[in-house]
Short mmCIF file of C-alpha atoms and ligand atoms in Angstrom, two decimals:
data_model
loop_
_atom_site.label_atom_id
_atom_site.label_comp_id
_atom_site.label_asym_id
_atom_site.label_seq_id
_atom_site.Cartn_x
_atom_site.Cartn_y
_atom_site.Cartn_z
CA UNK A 402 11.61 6.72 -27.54
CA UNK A 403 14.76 7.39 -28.75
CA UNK A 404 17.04 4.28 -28.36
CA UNK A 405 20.01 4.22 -31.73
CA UNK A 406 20.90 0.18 -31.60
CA UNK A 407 22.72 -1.11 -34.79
CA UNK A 408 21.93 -4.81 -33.30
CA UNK A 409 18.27 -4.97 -32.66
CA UNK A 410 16.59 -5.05 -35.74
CA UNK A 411 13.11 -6.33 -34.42
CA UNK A 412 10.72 -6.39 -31.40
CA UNK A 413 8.50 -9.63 -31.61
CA UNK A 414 5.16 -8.82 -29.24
CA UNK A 415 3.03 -11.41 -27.25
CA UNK A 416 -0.78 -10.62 -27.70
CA UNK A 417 -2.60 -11.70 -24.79
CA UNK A 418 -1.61 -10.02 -22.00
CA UNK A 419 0.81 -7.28 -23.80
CA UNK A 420 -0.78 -5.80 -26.99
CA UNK A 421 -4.22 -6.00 -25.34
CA UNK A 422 -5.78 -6.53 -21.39
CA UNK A 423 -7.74 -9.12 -22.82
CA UNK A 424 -6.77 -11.93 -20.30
CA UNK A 425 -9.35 -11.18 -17.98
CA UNK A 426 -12.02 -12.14 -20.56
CA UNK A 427 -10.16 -14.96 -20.89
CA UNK A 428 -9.97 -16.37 -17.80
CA UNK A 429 -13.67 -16.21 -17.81
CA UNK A 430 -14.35 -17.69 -20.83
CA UNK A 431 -12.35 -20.93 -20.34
CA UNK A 432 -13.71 -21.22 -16.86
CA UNK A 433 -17.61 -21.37 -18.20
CA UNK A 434 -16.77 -23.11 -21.22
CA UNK A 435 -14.61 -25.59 -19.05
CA UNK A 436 -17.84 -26.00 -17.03
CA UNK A 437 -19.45 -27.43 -19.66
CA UNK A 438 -17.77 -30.48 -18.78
CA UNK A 439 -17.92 -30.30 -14.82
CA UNK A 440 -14.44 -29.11 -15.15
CA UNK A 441 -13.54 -26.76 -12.68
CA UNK A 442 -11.27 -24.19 -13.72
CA UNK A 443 -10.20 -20.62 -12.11
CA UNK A 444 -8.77 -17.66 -13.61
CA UNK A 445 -5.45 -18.72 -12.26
CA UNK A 446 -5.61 -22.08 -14.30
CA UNK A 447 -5.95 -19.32 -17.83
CA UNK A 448 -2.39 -17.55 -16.30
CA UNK A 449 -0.26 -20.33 -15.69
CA UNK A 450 -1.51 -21.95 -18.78
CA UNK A 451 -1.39 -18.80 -20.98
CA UNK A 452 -0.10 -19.09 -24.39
CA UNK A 453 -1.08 -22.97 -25.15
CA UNK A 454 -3.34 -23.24 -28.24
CA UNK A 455 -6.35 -23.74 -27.61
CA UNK A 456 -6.39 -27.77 -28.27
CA UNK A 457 -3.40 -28.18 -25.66
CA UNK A 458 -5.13 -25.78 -22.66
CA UNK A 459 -8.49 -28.55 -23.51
CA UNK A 460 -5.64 -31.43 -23.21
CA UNK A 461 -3.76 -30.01 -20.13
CA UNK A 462 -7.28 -29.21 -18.18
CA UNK A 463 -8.50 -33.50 -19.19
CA UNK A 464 -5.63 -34.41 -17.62
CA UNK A 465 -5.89 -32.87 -14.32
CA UNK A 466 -9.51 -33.72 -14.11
CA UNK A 467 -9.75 -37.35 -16.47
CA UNK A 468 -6.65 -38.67 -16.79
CA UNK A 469 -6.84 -38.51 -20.73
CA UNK A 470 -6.73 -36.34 -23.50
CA UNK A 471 -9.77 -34.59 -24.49
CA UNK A 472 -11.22 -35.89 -28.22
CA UNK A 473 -11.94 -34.31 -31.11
CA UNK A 474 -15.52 -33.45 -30.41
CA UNK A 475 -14.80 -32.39 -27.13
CA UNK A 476 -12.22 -30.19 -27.91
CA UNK A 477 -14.46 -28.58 -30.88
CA UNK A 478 -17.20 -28.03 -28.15
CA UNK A 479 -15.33 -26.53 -25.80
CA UNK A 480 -13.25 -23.78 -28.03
CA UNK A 481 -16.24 -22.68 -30.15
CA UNK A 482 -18.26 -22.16 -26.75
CA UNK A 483 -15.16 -20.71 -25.55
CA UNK A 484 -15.35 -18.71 -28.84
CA UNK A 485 -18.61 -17.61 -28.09
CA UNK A 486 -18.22 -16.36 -24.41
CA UNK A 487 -15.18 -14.16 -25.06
CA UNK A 488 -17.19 -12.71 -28.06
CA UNK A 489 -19.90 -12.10 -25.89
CA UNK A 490 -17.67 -10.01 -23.96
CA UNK A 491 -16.86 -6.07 -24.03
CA UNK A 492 -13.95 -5.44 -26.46
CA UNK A 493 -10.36 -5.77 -24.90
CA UNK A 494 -8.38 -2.33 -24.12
CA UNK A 495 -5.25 -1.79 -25.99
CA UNK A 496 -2.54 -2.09 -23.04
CA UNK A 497 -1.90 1.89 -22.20
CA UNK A 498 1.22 3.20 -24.26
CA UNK A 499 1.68 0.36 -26.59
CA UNK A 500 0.45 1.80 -29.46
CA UNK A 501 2.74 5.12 -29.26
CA UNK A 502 6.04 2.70 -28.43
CA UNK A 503 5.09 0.42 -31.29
CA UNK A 504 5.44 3.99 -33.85
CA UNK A 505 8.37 4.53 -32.03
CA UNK A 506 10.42 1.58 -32.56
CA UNK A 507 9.03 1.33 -36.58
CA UNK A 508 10.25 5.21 -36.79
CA UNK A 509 13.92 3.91 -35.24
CA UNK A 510 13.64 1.15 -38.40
CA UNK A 511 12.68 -1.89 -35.80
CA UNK A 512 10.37 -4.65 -37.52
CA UNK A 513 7.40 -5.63 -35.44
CA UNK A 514 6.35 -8.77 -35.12
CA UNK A 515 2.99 -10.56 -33.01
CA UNK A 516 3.66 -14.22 -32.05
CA UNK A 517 0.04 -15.71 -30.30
CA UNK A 518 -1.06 -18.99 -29.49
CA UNK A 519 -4.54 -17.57 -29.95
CA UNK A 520 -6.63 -18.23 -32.92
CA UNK A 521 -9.42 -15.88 -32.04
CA UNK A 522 -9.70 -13.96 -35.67
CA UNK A 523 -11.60 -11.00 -33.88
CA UNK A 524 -8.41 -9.63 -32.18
CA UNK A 525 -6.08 -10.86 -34.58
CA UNK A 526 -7.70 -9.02 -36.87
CA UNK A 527 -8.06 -6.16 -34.68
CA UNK A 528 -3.87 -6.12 -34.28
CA UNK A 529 -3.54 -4.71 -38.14
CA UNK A 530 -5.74 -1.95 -37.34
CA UNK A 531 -4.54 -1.06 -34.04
CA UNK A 532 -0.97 -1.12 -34.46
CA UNK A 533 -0.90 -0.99 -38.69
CA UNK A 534 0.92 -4.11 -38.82
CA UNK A 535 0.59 -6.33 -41.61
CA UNK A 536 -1.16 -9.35 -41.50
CA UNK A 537 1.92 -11.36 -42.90
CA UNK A 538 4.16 -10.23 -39.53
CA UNK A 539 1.68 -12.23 -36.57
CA UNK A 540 2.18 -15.83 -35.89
CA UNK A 541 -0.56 -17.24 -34.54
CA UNK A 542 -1.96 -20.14 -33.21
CA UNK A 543 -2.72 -22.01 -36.77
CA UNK A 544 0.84 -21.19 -38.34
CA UNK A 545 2.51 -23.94 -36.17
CA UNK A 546 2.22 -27.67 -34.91
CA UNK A 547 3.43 -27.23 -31.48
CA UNK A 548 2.51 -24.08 -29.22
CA UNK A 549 4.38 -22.06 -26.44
CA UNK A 550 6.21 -23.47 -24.57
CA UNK A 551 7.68 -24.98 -27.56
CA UNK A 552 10.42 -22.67 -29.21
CA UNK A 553 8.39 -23.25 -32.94
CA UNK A 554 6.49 -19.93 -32.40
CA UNK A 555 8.79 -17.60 -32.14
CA UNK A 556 11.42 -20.13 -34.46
CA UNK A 557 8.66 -19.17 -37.01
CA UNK A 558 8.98 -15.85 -36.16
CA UNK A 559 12.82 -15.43 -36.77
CA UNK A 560 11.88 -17.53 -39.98
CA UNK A 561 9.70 -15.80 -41.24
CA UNK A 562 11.74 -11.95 -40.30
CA UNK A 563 15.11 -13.84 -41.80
CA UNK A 564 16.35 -12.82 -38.63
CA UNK A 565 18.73 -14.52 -35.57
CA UNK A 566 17.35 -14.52 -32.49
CA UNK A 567 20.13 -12.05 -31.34
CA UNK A 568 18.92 -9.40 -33.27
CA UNK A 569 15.70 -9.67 -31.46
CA UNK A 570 13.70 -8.66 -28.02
CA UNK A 571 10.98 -10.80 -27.49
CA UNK A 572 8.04 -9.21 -25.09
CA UNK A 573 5.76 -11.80 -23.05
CA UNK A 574 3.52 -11.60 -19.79
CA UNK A 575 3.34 -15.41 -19.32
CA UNK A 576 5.64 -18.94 -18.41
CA UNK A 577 4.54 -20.36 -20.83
CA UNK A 578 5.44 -17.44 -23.80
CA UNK A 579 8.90 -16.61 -21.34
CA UNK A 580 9.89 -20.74 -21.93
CA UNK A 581 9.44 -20.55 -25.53
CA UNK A 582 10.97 -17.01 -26.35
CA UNK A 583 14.12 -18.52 -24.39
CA UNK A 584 14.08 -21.85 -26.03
CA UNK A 585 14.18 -20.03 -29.22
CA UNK A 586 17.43 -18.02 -27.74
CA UNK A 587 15.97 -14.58 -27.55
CA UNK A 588 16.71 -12.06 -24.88
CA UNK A 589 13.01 -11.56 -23.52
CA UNK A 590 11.49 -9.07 -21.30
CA UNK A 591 8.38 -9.63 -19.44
CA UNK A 592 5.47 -7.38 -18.38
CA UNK A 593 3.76 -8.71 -15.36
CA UNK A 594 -0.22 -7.89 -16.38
CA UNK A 595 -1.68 -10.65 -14.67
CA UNK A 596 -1.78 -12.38 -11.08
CA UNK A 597 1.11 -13.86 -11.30
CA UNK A 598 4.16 -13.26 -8.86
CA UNK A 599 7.20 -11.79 -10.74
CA UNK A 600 9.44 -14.32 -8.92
CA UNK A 601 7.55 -16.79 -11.51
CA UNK A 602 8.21 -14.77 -14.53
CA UNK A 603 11.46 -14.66 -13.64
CA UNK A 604 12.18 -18.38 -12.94
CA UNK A 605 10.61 -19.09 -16.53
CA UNK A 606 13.76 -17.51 -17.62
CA UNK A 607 12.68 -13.95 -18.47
CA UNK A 608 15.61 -11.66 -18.39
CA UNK A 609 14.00 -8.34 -17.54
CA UNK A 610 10.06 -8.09 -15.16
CA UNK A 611 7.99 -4.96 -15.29
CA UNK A 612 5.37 -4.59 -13.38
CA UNK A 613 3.58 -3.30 -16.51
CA UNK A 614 3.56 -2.23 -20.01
CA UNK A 615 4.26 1.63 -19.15
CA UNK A 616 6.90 0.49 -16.52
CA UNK A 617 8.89 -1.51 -19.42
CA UNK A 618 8.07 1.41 -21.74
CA UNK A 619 9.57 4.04 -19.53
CA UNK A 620 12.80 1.93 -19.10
CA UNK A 621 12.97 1.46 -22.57
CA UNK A 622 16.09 3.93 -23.32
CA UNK A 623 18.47 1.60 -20.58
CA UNK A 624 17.40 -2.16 -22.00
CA UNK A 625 18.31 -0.67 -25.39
CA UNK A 626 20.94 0.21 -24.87
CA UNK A 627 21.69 -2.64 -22.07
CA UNK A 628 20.99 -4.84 -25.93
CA UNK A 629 24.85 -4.98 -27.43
CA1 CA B 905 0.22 -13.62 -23.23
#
């Protein structure tokens, strides 16, 4: 993966959806935990909402269905069943390629960074091992107050790196993650892995769709050096 670019200095990663094909178990986990509570909610409810925190996805789904917010109780109940279905579930695959391309970019000198809504410890915990990142470089769901498609995440991000958002490529599979990588400036690429149509990936702003992870790593060479 060779790509020489003075100017990008990091890659910030999405989890769900780009590190790991873990949406599927997803989707069906929010739609039996959502049942709990006679809410009906199909695996295309978990893509177009992908990348709210947990609390918000409860909120958005009361809304549609009550009229009101979800309370604290309800909210607990739902995530920790939640919680429990996806656990209950065989282990996400790493997305095909993404380990090599992350060595690739830390051999060119490019920080890595993850930036999830999720707070589900089991795969963040599985990121340091998988891709040897350290624990201090993913952003997740309990470092900030307001989730994708609020800017904050990946603001945290470019905090936390001491980096400006043009010195950064920003990789998400979802509206919701597109929205917030471009409210926080950042030229953003995104890898269709869902159901989704591309058209809506690419009217959430994204500046670059693949149709997958090896399709965006394969083209890598050209959006580097498209990055000046
Ligand atoms: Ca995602």
């Amino acid at each position: 993966m060779n790509c020489k670019n003075n100017k990008l200095l990091a890659v910030f990663f999405d989890m769900d959806g780009v590190l790991y094909d873990s949406m599927k178990n997803h989707a069906i986990s929010w739609e039996k935990a959502m049942a709990l509570y006679s809410i009906n909610y199909p695996p295309y409810y978990s893509y177009i909402n992908e990348g709210r925190t947990g609390r918000n996805t409860i909120n958005w789904a009361f809304n549609e269905k009550f009229n009101r917010d979800a309370m604290d109780n309800e909210i607990k109940n739902i995530y920790t069943a939640k919680t429990t279905f996806m656990q209950q579930l065989p282990k996400p695959e790493i997305m095909q390629g993404m380990q090599k391309f992350i060595q690739s970019l830390k051999n060119n000198n490019i920080k890595i960074g993850v930036v999830t809504g999720s707070n589900q410890k089991s795969l963040i915990d599985r990121i340091v091992i998988d891709f040897s990142i350290n624990r201090n470089s993913i952003i997740s769901g309990g470092d900030v107050k307001k989730g994708k498609p609020d800017p904050e995440p990946y603001l945290t991000a470019l905090k936390r790196f001491n980096l400006k958002s043009e010195n950064v490529i920003i990789i998400e599979n979802a509206p919701l993650g597109i929205k917030s990588a471009k409210s926080a400036n950042a030229f953003t690429i995104a890898v269709n892995t869902g159901v989704l149509e591309n058209k809506v990936l690419k009217e959430s702003g994204a500046d670059l769709v693949y149709n997958s992870c090896t399709e965006m790593i394969t083209n890598w060479p050209i959006i580097c050096n498209q990055f000046k």
